[in-house]
């Protein structure tokens, strides 16, 4: 993969995202400064991208939109600033290359979905809801090497 980095800021549309397809494989992609959450209709434009290695979502993103993020080819690392309704977190187990996930304010259901990842090596879940069920799920993760649950609630 080349050092092809891309960024979108402000209230971009799915067409703006789809226009990134001409760049080919993207090493680092960042979305920032949205005044409204990244929603599923806007995130659908991600399907046109060849691949993204590192994705920095520095904007509120709905759980439903994250299904399209996890479907990105060769996604290895995802940093998520803020997660929001609607929907359930889905598609983590299908992200075949995902090794690093960093997020905040995750629910028990979100964490249980993340624990389904067969490839995740590093998981950061700051300010999240940790329960006995999530601890059991983390322990069962086949490749987990690092768990950061700073400021989380037990």
PDB file of C-alpha atoms in Angstrom, residues 2 19 58 96 119 121 130 138 142-143:
ATOM      1  CA  UNK A   2       1.321   3.434  -0.883  1.00  0.00           C
ATOM      2  CA  UNK A  19     -15.208  10.411  -4.991  1.00  0.00           C
ATOM      3  CA  UNK A  58     -13.123  11.878  14.598  1.00  0.00           C
ATOM      4  CA  UNK A  96     -11.102  -9.937   8.313  1.00  0.00           C
ATOM      5  CA  UNK A 119      -8.428 -10.917  14.367  1.00  0.00           C
ATOM      6  CA  UNK A 121      -5.196  -7.749  18.809  1.00  0.00           C
ATOM      7  CA  UNK A 130     -17.746  -3.424  31.425  1.00  0.00           C
ATOM      8  CA  UNK A 138     -12.519 -10.551  26.149  1.00  0.00           C
ATOM      9  CA  UNK A 142      -8.249 -15.655  20.255  1.00  0.00           C
ATOM     10  CA  UNK A 143      -5.729 -12.910  19.380  1.00  0.00           C
TER      11      UNK A 143
END
